[in-house]
PDB file of C-alpha atoms in Angstrom:
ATOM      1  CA  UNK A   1     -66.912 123.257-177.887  1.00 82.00           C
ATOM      2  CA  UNK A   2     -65.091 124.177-181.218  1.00 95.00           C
ATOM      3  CA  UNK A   3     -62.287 122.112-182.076  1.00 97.00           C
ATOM      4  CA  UNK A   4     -59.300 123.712-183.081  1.00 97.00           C
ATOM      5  CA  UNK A   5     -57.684 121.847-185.947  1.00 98.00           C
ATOM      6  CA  UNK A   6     -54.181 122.394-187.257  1.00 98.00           C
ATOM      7  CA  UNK A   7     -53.530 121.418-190.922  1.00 98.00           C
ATOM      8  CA  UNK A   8     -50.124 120.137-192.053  1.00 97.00           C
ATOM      9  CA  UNK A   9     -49.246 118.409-195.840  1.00 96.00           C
ATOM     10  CA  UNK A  10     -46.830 119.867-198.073  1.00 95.00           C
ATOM     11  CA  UNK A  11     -49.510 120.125-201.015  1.00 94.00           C
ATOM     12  CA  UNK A  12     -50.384 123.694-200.710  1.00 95.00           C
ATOM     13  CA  UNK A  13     -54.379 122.623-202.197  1.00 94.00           C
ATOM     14  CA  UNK A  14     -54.843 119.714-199.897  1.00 91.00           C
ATOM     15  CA  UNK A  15     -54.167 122.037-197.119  1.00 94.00           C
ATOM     16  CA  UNK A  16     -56.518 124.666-198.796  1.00 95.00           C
ATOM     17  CA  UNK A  17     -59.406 121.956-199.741  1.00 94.00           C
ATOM     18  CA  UNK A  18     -59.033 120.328-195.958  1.00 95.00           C
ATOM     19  CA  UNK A  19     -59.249 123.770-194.763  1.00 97.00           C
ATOM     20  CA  UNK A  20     -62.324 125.011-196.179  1.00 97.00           C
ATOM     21  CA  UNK A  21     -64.527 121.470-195.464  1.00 96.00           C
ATOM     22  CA  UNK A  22     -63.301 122.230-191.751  1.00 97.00           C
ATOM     23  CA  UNK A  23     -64.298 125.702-191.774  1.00 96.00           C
ATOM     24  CA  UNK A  24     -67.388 125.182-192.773  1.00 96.00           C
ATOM     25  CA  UNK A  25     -68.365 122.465-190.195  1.00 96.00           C
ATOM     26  CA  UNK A  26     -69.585 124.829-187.066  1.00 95.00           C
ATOM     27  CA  UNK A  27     -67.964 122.979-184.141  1.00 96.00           C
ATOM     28  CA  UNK A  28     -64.348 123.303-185.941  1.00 97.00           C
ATOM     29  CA  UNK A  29     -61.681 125.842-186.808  1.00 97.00           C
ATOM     30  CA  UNK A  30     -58.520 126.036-188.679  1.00 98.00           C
ATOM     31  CA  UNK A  31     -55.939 127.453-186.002  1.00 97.00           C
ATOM     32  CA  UNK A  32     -53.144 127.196-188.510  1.00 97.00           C
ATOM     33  CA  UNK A  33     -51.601 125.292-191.512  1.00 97.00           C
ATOM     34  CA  UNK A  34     -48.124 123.771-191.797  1.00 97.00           C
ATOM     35  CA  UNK A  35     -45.771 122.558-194.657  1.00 97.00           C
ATOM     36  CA  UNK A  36     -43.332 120.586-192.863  1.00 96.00           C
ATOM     37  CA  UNK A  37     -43.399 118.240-189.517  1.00 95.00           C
ATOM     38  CA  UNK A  38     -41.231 120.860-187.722  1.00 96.00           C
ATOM     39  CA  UNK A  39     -43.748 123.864-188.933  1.00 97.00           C
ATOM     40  CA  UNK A  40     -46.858 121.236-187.369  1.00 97.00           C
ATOM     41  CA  UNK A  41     -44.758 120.950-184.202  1.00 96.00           C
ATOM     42  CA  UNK A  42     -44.465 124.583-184.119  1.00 96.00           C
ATOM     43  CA  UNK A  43     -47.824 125.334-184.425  1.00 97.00           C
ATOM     44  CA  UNK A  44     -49.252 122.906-182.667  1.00 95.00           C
ATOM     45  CA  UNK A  45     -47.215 124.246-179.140  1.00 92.00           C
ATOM     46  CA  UNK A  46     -47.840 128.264-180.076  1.00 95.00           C
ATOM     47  CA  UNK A  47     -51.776 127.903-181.781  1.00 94.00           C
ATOM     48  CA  UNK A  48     -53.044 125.503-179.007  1.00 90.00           C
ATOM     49  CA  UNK A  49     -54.636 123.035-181.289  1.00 94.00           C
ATOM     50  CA  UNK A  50     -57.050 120.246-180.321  1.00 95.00           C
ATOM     51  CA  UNK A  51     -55.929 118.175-183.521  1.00 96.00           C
ATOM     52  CA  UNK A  52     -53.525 117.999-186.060  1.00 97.00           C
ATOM     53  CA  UNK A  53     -54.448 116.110-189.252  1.00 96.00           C
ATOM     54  CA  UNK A  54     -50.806 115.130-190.281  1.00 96.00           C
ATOM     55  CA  UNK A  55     -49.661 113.656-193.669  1.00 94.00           C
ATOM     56  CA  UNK A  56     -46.964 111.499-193.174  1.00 92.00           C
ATOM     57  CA  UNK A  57     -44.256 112.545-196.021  1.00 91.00           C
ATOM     58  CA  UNK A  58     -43.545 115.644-195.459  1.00 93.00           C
ATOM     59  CA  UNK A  59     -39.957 118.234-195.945  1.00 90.00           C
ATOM     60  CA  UNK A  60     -37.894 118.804-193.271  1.00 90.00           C
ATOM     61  CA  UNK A  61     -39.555 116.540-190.741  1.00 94.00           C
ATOM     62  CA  UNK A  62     -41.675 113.717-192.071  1.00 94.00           C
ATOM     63  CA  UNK A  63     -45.262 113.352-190.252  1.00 94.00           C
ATOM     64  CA  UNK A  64     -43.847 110.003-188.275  1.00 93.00           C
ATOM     65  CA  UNK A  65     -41.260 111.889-186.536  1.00 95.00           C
ATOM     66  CA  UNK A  66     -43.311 115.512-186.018  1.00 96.00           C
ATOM     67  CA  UNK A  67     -45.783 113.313-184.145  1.00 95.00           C
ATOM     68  CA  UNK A  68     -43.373 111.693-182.246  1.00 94.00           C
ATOM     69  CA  UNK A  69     -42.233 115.332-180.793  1.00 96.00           C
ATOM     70  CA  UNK A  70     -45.813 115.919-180.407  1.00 95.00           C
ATOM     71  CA  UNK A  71     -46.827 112.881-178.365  1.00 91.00           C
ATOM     72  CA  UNK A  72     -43.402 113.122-176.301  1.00 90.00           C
ATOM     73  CA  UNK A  73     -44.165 117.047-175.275  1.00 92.00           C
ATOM     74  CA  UNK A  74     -45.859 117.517-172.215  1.00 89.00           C
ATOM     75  CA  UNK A  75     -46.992 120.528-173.037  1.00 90.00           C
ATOM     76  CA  UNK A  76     -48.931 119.401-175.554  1.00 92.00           C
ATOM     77  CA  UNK A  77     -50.614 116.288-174.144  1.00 86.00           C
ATOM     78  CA  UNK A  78     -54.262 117.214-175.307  1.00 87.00           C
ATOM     79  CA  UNK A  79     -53.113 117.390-178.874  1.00 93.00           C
ATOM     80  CA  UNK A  80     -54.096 114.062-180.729  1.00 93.00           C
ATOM     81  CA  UNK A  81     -52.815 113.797-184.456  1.00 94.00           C
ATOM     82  CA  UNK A  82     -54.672 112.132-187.057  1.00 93.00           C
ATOM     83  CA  UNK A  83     -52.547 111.195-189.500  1.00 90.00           C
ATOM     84  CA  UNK A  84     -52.527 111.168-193.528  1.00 86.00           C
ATOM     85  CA  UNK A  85     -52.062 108.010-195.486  1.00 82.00           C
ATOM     86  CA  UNK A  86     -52.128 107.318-199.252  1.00 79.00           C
ATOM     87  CA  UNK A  87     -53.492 103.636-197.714  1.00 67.00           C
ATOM     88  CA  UNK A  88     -51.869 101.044-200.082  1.00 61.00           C
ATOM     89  CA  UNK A  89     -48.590 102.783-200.821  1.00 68.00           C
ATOM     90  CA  UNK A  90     -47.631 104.098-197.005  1.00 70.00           C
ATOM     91  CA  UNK A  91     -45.515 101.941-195.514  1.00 71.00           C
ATOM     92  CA  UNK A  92     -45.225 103.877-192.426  1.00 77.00           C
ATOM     93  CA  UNK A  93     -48.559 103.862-190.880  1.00 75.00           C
ATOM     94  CA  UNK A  94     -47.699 101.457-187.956  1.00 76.00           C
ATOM     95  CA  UNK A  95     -44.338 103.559-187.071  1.00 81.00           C
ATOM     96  CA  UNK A  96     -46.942 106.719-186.901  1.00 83.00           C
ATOM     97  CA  UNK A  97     -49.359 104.588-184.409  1.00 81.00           C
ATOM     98  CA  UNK A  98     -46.422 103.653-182.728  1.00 81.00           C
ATOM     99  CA  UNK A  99     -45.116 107.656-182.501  1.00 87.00           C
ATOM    100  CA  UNK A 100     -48.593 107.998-180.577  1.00 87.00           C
ATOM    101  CA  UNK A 101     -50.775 109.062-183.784  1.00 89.00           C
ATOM    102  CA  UNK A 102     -54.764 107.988-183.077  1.00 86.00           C
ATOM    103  CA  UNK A 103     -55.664 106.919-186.278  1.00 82.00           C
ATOM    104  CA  UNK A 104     -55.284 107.443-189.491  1.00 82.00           C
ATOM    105  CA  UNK A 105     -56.960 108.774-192.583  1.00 82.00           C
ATOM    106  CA  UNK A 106     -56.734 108.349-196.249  1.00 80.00           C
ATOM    107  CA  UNK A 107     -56.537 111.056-198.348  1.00 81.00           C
ATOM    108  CA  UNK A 108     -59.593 110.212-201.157  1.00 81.00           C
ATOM    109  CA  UNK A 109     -61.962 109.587-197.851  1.00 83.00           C
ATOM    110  CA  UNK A 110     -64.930 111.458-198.541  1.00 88.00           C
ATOM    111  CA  UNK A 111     -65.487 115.132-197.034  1.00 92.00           C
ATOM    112  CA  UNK A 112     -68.057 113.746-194.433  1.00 91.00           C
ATOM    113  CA  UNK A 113     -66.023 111.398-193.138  1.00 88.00           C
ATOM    114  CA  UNK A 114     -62.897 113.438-192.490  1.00 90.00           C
ATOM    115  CA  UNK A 115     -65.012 115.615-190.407  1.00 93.00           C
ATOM    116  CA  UNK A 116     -66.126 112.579-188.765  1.00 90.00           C
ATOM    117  CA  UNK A 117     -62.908 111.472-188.014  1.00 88.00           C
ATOM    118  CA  UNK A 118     -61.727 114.891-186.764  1.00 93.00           C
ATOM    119  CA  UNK A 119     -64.532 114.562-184.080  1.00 92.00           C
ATOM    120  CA  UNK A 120     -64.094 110.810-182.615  1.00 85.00           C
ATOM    121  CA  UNK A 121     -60.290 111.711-182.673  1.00 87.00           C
ATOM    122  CA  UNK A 122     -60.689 114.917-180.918  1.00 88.00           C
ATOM    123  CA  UNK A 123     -62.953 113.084-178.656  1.00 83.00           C
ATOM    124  CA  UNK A 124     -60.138 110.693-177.676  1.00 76.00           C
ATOM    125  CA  UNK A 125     -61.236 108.241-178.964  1.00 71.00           C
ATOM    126  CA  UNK A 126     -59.186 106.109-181.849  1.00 70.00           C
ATOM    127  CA  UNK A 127     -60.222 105.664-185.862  1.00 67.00           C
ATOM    128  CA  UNK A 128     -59.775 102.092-186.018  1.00 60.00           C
ATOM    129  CA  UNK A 129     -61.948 100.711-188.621  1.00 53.00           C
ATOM    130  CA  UNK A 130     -61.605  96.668-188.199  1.00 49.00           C
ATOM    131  CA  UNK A 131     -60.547  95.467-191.870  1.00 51.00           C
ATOM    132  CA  UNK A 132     -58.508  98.249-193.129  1.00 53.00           C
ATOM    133  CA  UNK A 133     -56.579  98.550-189.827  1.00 58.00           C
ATOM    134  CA  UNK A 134     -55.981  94.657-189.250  1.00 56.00           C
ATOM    135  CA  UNK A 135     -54.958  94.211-193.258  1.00 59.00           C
ATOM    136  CA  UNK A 136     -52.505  97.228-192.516  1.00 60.00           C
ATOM    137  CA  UNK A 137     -50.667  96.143-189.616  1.00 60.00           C
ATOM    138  CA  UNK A 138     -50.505  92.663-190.826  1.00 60.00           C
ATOM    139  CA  UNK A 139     -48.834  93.773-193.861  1.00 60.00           C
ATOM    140  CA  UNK A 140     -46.539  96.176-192.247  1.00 57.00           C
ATOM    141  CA  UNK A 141     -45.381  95.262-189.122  1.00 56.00           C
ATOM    142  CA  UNK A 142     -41.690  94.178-189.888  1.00 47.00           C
ATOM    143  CA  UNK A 143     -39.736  92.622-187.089  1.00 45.00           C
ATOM    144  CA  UNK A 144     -41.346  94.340-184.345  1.00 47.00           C
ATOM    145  CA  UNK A 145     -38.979  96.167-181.565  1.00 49.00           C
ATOM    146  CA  UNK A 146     -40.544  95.536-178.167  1.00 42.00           C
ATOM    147  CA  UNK A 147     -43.170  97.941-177.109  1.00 45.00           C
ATOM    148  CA  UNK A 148     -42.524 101.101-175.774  1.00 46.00           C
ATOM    149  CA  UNK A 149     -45.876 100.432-173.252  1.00 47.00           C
ATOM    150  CA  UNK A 150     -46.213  97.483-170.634  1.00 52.00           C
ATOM    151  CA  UNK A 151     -46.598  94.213-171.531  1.00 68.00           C
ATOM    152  CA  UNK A 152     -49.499  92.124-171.563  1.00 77.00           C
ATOM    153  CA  UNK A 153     -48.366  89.670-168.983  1.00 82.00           C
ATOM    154  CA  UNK A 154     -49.749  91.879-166.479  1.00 87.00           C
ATOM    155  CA  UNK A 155     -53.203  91.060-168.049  1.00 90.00           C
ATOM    156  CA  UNK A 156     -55.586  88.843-166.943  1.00 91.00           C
ATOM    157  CA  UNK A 157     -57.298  86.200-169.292  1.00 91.00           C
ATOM    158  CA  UNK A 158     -60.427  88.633-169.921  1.00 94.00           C
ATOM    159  CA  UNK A 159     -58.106  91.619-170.318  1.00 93.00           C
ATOM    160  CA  UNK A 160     -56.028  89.551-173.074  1.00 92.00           C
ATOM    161  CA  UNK A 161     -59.598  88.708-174.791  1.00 93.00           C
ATOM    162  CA  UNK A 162     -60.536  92.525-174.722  1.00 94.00           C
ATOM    163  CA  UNK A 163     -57.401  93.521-176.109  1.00 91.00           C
ATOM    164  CA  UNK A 164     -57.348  91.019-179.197  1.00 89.00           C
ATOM    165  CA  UNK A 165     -60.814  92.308-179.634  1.00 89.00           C
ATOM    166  CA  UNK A 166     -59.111  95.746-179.898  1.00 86.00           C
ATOM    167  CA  UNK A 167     -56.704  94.924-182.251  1.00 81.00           C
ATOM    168  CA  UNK A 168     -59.565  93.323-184.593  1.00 78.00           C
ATOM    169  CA  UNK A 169     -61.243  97.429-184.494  1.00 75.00           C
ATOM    170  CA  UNK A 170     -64.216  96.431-182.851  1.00 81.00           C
ATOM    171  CA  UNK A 171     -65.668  99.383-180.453  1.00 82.00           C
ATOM    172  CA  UNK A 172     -66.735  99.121-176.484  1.00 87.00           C
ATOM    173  CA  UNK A 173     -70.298  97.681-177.648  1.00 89.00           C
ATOM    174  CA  UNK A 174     -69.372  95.097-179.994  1.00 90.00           C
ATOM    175  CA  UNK A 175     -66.709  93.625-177.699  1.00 93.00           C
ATOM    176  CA  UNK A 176     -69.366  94.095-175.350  1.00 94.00           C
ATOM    177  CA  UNK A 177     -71.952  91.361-177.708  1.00 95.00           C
ATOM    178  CA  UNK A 178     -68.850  89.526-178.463  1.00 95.00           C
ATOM    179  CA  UNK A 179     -68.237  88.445-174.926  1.00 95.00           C
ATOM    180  CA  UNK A 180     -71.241  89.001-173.532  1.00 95.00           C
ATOM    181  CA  UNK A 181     -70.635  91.908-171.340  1.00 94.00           C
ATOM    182  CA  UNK A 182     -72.558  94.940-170.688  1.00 94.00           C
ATOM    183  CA  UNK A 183     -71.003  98.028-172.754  1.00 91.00           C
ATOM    184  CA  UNK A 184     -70.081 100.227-169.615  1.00 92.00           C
ATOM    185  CA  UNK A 185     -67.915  97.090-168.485  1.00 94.00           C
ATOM    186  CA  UNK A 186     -66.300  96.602-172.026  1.00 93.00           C
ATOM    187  CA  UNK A 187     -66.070 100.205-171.686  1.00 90.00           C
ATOM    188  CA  UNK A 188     -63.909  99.584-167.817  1.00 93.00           C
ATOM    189  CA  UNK A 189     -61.884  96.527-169.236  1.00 94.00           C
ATOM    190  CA  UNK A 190     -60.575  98.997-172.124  1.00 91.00           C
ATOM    191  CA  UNK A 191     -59.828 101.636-169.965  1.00 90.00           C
ATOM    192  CA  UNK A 192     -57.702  99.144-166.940  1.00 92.00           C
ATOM    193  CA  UNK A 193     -56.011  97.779-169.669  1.00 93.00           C
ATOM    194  CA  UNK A 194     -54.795 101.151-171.201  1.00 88.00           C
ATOM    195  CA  UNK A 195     -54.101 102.024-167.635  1.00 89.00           C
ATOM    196  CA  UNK A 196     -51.711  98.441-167.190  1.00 89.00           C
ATOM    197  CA  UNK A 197     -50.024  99.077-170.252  1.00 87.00           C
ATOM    198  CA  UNK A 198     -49.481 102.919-170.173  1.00 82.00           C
ATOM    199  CA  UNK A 199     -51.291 103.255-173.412  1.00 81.00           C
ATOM    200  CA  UNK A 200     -52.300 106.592-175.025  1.00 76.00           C
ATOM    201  CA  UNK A 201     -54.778 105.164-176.899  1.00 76.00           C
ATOM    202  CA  UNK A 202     -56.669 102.565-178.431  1.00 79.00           C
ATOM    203  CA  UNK A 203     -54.300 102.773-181.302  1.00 75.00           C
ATOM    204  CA  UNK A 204     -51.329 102.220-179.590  1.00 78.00           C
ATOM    205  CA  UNK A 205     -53.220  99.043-177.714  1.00 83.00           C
ATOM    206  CA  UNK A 206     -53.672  97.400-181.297  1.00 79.00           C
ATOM    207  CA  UNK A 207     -49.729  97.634-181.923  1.00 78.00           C
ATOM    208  CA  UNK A 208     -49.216  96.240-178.205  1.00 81.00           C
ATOM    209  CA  UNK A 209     -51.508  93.073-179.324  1.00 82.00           C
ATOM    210  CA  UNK A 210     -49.190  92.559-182.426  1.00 76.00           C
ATOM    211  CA  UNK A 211     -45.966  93.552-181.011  1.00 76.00           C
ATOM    212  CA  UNK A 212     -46.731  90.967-178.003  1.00 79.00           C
ATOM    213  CA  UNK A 213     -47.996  88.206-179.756  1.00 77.00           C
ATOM    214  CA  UNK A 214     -51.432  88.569-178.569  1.00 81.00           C
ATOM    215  CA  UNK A 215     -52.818  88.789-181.657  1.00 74.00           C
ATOM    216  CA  UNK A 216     -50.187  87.294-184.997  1.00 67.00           C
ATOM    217  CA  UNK A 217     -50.704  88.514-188.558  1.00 58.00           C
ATOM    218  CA  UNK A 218     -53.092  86.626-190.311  1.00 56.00           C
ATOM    219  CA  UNK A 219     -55.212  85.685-187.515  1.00 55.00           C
ATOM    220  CA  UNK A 220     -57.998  88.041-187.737  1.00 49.00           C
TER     221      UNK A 220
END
């Protein structure tokens, strides 16, 4: 299946350089390329894309709030947005997880792993690598609001252990050595506890485990 990928940064040759790495992978294509949040939001409802790699300062309508629309739309509930970060200067990366981004990306990552990330995004799954995204959300998670998903009261002990396991970045199989489980039942636990908490994603579960106090900066 080739997965259509919408392109939106305000740099006219970041677009152009993305654009031509995706092009030339054979199970992606470049359905259109945006300037602004409100030109990704746009696009993404009238070229049907699979993705959107967003950067997050943008004219018009930053990244944060264009994925927001994006993640709110029913129409567009298959779309998953990868979003752009500049990693130690973006302060906004949580309010993007939060707006229902899957993961995020910074912009010197090499070309191999941008396609890489396209893929396990597309996928549905989330790009959470464990000590980049736990140093990120520790450092910018001010005051949280309460979350927009379920809390983790309905949870039971297990399901709290999963999810702090989440929040750390580990994947179904090394929660699944971690506790001792098989992988297809770290797989299940993952999946009732999205279900519980009306997440979208894995993504959003790691902000859920900060926001509730499942998991507190500086303990992973």
């Amino acid at each position: 299946m080739t997965i259509r990928v919408l392109l939106a940064d305000d740099q006219t040759l970041v677009r152009e350089a993305f654009a031509m790495l995706v092009e030339s992978a054979r199970d992606m294509q470049v359905v259109g390329q945006a300037a602004t949040g409100r030109q990704a939001v746009e696009l993404a409802r009238s070229r049907r894309a699979d993705l959107v790699v967003m950067d997050i300062r943008m004219p018009d309508l930053d990244g944060i709030e264009a994925t927001r629309l994006i993640a709110a739309d029913d129409d567009l509930a298959g779309v998953r947005v990868l979003v752009l970060t500049t990693y130690d200067t973006d302060e906004y990366i949580v309010d993007a997880l939060r707006a229902g981004a899957s993961g995020f990306l910074v912009k010197d990552t090499r070309p191999a792993e941008l396609l890489d990330a396209i893929r396990t995004v597309a996928a549905g799954d989330s790009l959470l690598s464990p000590g980049p995204t736990a140093r990120l959300i520790e450092r910018f998670l001010r005051s949280p609001s309460a979350p927009a998903t379920g809390g983790p009261e309905c949870l039971s002990e297990r399901e709290r252990e999963v999810l702090a396991l989440v929040a750390r970045g580990l994947n179904n199989t090394e929660i699944a050595e971690v506790l001792g489980l098989s992988p297809l039942t770290a797989k299940t636990h993952v999946s009732r506890i999205m279900g519980k908490l009306s997440a979208r994603d894995r993504a959003q579960l790691v902000i859920v485990a900060y926001e509730s106090g499942v998991v507190t900066p500086g303990s992973i």
